[in-house]
Coordinates of C-alpha atoms and ligand atoms in Angstrom, one line a residue:
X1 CA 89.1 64.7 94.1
X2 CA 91.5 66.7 92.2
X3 CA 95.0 65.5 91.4
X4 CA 97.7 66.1 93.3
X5 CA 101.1 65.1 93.2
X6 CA 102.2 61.6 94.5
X7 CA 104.6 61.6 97.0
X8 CA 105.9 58.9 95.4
X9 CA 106.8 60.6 92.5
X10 CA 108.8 62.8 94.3
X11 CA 110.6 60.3 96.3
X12 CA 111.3 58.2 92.9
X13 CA 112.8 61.7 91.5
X14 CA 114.9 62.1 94.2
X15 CA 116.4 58.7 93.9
X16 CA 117.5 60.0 90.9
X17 CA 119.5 62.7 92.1
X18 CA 120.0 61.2 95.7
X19 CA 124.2 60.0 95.6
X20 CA 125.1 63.3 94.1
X21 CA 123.4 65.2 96.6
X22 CA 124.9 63.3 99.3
X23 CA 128.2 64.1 97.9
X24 CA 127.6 67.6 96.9
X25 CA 126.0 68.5 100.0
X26 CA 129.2 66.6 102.0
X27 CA 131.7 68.7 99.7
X28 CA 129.9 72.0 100.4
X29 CA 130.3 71.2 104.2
X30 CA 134.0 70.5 104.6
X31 CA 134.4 74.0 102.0
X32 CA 132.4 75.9 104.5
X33 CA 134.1 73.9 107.6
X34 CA 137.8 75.5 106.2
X35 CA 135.8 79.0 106.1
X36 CA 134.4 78.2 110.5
X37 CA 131.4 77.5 109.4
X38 CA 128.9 74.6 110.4
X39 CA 126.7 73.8 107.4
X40 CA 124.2 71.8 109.5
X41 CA 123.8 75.3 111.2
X42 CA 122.3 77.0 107.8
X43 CA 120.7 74.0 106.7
X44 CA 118.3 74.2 109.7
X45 CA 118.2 78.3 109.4
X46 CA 117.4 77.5 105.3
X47 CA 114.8 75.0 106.3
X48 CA 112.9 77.4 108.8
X49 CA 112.7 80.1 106.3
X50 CA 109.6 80.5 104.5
X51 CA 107.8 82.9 101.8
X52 CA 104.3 83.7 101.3
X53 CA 102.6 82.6 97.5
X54 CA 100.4 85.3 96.4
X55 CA 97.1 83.9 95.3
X56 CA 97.2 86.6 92.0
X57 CA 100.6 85.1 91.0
X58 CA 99.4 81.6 90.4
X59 CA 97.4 83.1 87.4
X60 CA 99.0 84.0 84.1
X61 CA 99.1 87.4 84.2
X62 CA 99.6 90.3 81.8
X63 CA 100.7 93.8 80.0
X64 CA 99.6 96.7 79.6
X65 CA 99.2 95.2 75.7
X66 CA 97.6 91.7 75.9
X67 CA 97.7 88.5 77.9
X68 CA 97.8 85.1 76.8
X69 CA 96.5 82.7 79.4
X70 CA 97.6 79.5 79.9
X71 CA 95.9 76.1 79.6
X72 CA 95.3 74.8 83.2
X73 CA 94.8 78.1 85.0
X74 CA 93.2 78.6 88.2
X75 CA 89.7 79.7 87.8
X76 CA 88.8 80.1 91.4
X77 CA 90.5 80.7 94.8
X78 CA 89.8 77.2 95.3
X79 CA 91.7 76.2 91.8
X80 CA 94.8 79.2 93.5
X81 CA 95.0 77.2 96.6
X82 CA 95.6 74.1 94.8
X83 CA 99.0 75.8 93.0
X84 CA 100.0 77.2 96.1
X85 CA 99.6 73.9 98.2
X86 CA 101.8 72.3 94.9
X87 CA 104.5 74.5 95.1
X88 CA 104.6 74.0 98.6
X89 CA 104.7 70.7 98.5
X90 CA 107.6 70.6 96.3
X91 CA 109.5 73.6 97.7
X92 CA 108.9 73.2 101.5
X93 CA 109.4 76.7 101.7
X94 CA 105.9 78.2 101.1
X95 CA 103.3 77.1 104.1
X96 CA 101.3 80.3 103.1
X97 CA 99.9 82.6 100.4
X98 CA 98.6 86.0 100.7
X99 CA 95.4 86.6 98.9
X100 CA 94.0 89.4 97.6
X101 CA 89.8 91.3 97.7
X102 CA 87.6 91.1 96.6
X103 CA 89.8 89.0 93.7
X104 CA 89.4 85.9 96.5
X105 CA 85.9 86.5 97.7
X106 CA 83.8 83.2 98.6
X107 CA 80.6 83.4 100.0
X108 CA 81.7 80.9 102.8
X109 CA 85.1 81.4 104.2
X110 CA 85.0 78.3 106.7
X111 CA 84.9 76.1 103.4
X112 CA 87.9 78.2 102.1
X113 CA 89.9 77.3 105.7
X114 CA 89.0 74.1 105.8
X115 CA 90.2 73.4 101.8
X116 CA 93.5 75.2 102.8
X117 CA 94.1 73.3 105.9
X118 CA 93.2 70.4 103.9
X119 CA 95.9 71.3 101.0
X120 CA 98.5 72.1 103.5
X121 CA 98.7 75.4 103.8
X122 CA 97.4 78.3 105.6
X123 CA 96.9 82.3 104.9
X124 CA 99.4 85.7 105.5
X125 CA 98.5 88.8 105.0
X126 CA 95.6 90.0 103.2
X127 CA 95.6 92.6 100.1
X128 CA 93.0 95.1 99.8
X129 CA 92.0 96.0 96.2
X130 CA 90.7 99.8 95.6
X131 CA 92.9 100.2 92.4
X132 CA 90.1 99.3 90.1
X133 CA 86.5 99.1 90.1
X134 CA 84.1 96.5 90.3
X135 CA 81.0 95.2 88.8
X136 CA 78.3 96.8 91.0
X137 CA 80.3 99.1 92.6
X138 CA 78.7 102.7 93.9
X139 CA 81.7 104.9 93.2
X140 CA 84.4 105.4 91.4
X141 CA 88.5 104.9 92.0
X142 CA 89.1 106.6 88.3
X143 CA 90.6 109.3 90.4
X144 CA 91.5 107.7 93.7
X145 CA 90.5 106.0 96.8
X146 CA 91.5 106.3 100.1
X147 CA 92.8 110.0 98.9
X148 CA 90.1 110.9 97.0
X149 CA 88.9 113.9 97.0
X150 CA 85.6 113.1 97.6
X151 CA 84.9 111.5 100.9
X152 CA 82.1 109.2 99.9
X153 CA 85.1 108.0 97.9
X154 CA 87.2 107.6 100.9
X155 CA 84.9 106.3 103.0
X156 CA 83.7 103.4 100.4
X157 CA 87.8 102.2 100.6
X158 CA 87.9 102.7 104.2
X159 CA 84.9 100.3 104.8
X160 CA 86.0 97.9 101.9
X161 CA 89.5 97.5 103.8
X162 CA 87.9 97.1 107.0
X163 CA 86.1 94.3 105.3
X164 CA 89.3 92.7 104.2
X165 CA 90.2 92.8 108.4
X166 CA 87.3 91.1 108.5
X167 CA 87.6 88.7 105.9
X168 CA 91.4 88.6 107.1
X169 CA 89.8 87.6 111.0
X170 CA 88.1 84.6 109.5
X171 CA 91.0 83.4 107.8
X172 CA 93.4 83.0 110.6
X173 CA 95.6 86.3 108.7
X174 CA 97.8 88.6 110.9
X175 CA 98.3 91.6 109.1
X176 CA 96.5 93.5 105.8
X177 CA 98.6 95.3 103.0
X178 CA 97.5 98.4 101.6
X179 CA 98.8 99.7 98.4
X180 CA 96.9 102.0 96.4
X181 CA 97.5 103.7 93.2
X182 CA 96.2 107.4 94.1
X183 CA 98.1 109.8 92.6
X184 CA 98.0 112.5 90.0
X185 CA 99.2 112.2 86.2
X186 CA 99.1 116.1 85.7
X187 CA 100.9 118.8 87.4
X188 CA 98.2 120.6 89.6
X189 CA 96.0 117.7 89.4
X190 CA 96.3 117.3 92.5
X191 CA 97.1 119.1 96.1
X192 CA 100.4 117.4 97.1
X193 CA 99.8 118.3 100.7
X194 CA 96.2 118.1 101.1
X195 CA 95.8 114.3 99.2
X196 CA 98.1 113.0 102.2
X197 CA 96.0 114.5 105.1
X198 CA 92.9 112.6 103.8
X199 CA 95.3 109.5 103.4
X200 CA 96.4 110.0 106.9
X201 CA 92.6 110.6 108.0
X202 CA 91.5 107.1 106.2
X203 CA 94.3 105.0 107.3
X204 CA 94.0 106.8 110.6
X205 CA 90.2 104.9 110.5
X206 CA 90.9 101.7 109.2
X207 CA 94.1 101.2 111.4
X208 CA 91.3 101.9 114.7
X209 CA 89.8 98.8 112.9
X210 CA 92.7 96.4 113.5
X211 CA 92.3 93.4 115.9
X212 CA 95.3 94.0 119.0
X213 CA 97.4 91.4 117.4
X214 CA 97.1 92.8 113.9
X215 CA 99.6 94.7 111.6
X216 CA 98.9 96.9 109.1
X217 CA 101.8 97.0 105.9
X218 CA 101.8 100.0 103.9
X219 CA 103.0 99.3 100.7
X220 CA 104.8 102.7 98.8
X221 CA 105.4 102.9 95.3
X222 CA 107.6 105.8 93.5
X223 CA 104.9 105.9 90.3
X224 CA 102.6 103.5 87.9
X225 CA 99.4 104.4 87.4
X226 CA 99.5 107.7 88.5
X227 CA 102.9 108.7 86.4
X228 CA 103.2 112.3 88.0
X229 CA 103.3 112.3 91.8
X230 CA 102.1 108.6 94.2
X231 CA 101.2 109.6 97.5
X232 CA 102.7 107.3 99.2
X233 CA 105.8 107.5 96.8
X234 CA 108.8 106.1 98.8
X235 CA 109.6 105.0 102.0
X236 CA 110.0 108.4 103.9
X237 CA 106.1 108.7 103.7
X238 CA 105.5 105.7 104.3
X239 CA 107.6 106.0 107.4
X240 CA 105.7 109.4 108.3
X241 CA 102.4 107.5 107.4
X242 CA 103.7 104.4 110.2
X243 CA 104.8 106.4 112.4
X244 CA 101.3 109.1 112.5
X245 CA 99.2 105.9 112.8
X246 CA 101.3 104.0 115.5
X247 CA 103.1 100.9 116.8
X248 CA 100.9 98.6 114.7
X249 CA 101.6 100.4 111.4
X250 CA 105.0 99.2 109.6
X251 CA 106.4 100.0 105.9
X252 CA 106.4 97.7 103.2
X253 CA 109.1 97.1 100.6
X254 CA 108.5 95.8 97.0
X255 CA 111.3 95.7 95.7
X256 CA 109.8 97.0 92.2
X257 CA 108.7 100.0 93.2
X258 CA 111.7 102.2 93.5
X259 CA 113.7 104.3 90.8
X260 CA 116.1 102.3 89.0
X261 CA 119.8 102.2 91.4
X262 CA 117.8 103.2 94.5
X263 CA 120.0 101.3 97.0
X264 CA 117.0 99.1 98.6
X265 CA 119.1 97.6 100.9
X266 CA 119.9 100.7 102.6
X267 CA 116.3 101.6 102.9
X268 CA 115.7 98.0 104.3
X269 CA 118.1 98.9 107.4
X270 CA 116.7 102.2 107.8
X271 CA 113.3 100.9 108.2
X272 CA 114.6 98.2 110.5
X273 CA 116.6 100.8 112.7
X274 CA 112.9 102.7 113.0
X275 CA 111.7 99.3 114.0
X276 CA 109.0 99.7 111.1
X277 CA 109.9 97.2 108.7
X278 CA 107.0 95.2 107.8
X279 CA 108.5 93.2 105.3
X280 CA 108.8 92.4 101.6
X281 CA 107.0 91.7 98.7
X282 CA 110.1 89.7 96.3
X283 CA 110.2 90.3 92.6
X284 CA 113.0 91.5 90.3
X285 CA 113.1 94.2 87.3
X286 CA 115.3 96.0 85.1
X287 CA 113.4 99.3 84.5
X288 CA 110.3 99.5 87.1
X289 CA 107.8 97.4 88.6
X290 CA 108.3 95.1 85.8
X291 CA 107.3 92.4 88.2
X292 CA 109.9 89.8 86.9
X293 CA 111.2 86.7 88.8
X294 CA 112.7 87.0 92.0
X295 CA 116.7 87.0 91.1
X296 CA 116.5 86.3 87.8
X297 CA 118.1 90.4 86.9
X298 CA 119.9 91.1 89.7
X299 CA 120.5 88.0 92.4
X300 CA 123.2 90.6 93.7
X301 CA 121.2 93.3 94.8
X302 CA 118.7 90.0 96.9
X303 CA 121.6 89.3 98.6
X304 CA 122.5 92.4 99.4
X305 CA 118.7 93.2 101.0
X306 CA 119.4 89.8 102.6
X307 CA 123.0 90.6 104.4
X308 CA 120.9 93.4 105.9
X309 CA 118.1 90.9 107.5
X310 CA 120.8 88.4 108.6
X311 CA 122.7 91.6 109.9
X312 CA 119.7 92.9 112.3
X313 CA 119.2 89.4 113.2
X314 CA 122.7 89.3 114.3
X315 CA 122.1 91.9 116.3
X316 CA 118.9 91.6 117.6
X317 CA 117.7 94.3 116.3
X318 CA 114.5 95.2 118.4
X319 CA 110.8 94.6 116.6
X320 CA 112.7 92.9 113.7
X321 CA 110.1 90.3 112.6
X322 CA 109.7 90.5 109.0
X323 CA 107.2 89.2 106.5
X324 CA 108.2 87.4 103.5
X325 CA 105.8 87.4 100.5
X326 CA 106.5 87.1 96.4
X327 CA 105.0 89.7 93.9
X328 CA 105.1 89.0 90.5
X329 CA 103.5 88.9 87.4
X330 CA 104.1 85.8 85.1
X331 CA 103.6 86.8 81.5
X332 CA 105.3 83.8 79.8
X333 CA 106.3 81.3 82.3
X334 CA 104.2 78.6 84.1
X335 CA 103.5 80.5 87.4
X336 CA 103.7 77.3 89.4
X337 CA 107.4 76.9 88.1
X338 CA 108.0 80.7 88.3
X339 CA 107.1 81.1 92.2
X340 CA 109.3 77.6 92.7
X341 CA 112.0 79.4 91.5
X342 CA 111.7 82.4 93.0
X343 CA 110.9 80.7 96.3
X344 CA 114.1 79.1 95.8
X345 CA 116.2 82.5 94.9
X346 CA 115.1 83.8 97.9
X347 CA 116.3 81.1 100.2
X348 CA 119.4 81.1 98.1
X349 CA 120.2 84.8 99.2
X350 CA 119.2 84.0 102.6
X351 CA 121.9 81.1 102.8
X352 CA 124.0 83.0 100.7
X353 CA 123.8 86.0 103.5
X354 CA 124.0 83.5 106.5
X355 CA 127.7 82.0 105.8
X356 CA 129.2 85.6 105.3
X357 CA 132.3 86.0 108.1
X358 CA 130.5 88.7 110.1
X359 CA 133.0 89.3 112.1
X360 CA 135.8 89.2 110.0
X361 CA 133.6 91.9 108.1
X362 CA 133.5 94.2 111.4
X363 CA 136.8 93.4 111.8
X364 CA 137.6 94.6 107.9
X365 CA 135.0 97.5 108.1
X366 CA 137.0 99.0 111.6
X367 CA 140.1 98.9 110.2
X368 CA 139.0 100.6 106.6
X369 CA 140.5 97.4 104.9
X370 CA 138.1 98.5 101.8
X371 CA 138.6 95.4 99.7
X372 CA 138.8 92.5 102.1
X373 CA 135.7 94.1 103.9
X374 CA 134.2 93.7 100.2
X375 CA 135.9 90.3 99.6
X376 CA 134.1 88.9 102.5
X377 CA 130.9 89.9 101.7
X378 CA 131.3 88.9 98.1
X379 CA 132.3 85.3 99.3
X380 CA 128.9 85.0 100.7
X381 CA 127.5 85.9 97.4
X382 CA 130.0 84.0 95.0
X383 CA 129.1 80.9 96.8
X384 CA 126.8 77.9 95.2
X385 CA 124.5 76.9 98.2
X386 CA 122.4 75.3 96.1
X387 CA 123.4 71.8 98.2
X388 CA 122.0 72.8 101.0
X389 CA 118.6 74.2 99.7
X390 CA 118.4 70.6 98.5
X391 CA 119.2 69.1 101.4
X392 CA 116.6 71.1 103.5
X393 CA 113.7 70.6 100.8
X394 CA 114.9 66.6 101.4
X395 CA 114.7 66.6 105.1
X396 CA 111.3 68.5 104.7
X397 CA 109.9 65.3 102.1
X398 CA 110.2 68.0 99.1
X399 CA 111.8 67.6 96.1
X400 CA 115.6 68.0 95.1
X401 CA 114.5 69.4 92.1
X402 CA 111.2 70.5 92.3
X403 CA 110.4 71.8 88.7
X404 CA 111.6 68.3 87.2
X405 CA 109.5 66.8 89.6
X406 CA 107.0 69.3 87.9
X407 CA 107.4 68.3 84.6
X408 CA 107.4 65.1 85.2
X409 CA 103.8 65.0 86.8
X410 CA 102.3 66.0 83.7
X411 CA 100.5 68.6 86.6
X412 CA 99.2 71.5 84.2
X413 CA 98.0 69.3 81.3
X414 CA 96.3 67.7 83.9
X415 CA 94.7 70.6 85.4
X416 CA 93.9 71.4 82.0
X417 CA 91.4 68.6 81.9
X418 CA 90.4 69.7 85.1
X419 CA 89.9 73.3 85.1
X420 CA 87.8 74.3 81.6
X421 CA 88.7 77.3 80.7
X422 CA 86.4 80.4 81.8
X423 CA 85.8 83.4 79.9
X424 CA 86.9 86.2 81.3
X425 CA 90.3 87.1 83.3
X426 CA 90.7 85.5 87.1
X427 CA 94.1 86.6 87.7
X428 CA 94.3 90.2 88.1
X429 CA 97.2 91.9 87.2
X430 CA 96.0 92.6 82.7
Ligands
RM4_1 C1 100.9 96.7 92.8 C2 101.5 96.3 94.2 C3 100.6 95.5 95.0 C4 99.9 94.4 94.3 C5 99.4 94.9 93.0 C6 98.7 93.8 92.2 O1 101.9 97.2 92.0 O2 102.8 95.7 94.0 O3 101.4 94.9 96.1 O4 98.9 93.9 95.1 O5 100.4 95.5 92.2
MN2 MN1 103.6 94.6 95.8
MN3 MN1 103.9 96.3 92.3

């Protein structure tokens, strides 16, 4: 059996930190009670929130230049299920993990559940790959997949996502994500018109695939690797793209894959007043999809997505049910501590977004009282809720601090003895 955790290391970490939790947490609550609000309230909100692992993030990945792989890395989707289950168990905010084909192929995928189920943790959405080719393949995504202009091209990516619904089916997933990296890097490269129908047309066929209580995300991206036009570049096509293939089809937002000061969060309530906001995959950059950790650039701009979510819930908005997943690239972090913390940032927002004064705001907003309406949202963000992520990662038998608790397992030089490396790259993103 390989090594997991003890709970009981957790629990003696904990003791550690356990009286100035109680007091921080007690300190936080009578602050909030002078603001109206009931901390017990976002505590229980906080606790219920949870974030989808990607299976490729638990690998070290890499640049365009090199990458330098850890000691300890997952070799397998068995060895990925293992980090997920970890962070998981620490965080209590990350029950599943989104994996990603043919990366996370097995020949036997009732072995694959039962290991999950065993770890802990169960499956979200499922990735399709046509962005590169593999061993053995018959043709070609060098210039495209499910816009290629070839239709034995198109049709090899149609049946390898419907494949992924398959493998999905088996797996207990709800939904499959669809980004590819068609495109053109030359001016007339490419027919901008014509490279959308035959998107259109393949979706169109894998979408007639879907199981009735399937989703399908579509994931757009302004450029990288195609650096001239994407086709599905932003999220008005991948609105037009939803909204041609039907109720089941819903937009995607990565939060990388816009042009730098794009106001996300705008796009986020657009999408949601469409009723075609599919979700999220969480990262942060500075220039592009540098695939960085979640908050670590610009925690502002989170909460800000955030305020929008806690804002439709608000208001019921109708079909709001989004999915939460991370997407990022670890280059020279441990991943395992690197999705904790993002894990973390994102709850962080989330609280952060819950104890805004929302009516106070409406109030502010109606009257055109600029800077209180700004001073109330700000007071949201400006707040340290780091208390009461504790406190729900306690109640839940995480940890308090979960990458102490990390470090002081020993957990990736152990995994080091048990995972040899392998030659070659597992984890995807080089
Ligand atoms: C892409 C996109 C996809 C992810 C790949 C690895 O830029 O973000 O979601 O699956 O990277
Ligand atoms: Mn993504
Ligand atoms: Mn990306």
């Amino acid at each position: 059996m390989s090594y997991r955790i003890p709970d009981s290391l957790i629990g003696e970490e904990n003791v550690k930190l356990a009286a100035a939790q109680v007091e921080d947490y007690a300190a936080l609550g009578r602050r909030l009670e002078r603001a109206g609000v009931d901390i017990e309230t976002i505590t229980v909100k906080v606790a219920a929130f949870a974030v989808a692992v990607p299976t490729w993030g638990v690998g070290t990945g890499g640049t365009r230049f090199a990458r330098f792989p850890g000691a300890g890395e997952p070799r397998s989707i068995f060895d990925k299920l293992e980090d997920c289950a970890t962070i998981h168990q620490l965080t209590r905010s990350t029950p599943t993990c989104s994996p990603h084909f043919p990366w996370d192929k097995v020949g036997d995928y009732r072995e694959l559940v039962e290991r999950a189920t065993a770890l802990g943790v169960g499956f979200d959405a499922v990735n399709s790959n046509t962005f590169q080719d593999q061993p053995g393949q018959t043709l070609s995504y060098k210039f495209g997949s499910l816009a290629h202009s070839r239709k034995a091209v198109r049709d090899q990516a149609v049946a390898h996502n419907i494949e992924c619904i398959e493998i999905g089916e088996k797996l207990g997933s709800k939904a499959l994500t669809v980004w590819i990296a068609d495109g053109s890097n030359f001016p007339g490269q490419s027919n901008l018109n014509r490279v959308f129908d035959w998107y259109l047309e393949s979706m169109n066929a894998v979408y007639a695939r879907l199981p009735g209580d399937w989703r399908v995300f579509l994931e757009h991206k302004l450029s990288e690797p195609a650096f001239y036009s994407t086709v599905v570049s932003d999220w008005g096509t991948s609105l037009m793209a939803a909204q041609a293939l039907g109720p089941k089809a819903h937009c995607l937002v990565d939060l990388g894959h816009h042009a730098p000061n794009v106001n996300i969060e705008q796009i986020v309530s657009r999408l949601i007043r469409a009723g075609r906001l599919a979700g999220f995959h969480f990262n942060d950059s500075k220039y592009g999809d540098d695939d960085l950790d979640t908050g670590s650039i610009d925690p502002f701009r989170l909460f800000r997505v955030f305020n929008e979510l806690v804002d439709a819930s608000a208001r019921d908005a109708p079909g709001f049910d989004p999915a939460y997943m991370l997407d990022q690239s670890h280059n020279v972090t441990d991943p395992v501590e690197s999705l904790m913390a993002s894990a973390m940032e994102t709850q962080r927002a989330f609280a952060q977004a819950l104890i805004v004064d929302r009516r106070a705001l409406a109030a502010a907003q109606a009257e055109n009282d600029v800077m209180l309406a700004h001073r109330l949202l700000k007071a949201g963000f400006v707040a340290d809720v780091s208390p009461i992520l504790a406190e729900a990662r306690l109640r839940g038998g995480g940890a308090i601090d979960p990458i102490a608790v990390y470090r002081a397992s020993n957990y990736r030089k152990i995994k080091a003895k048990e995972r040899p490396a392998v030659t070659g790259s597992i984890s995807g993103i080089v």
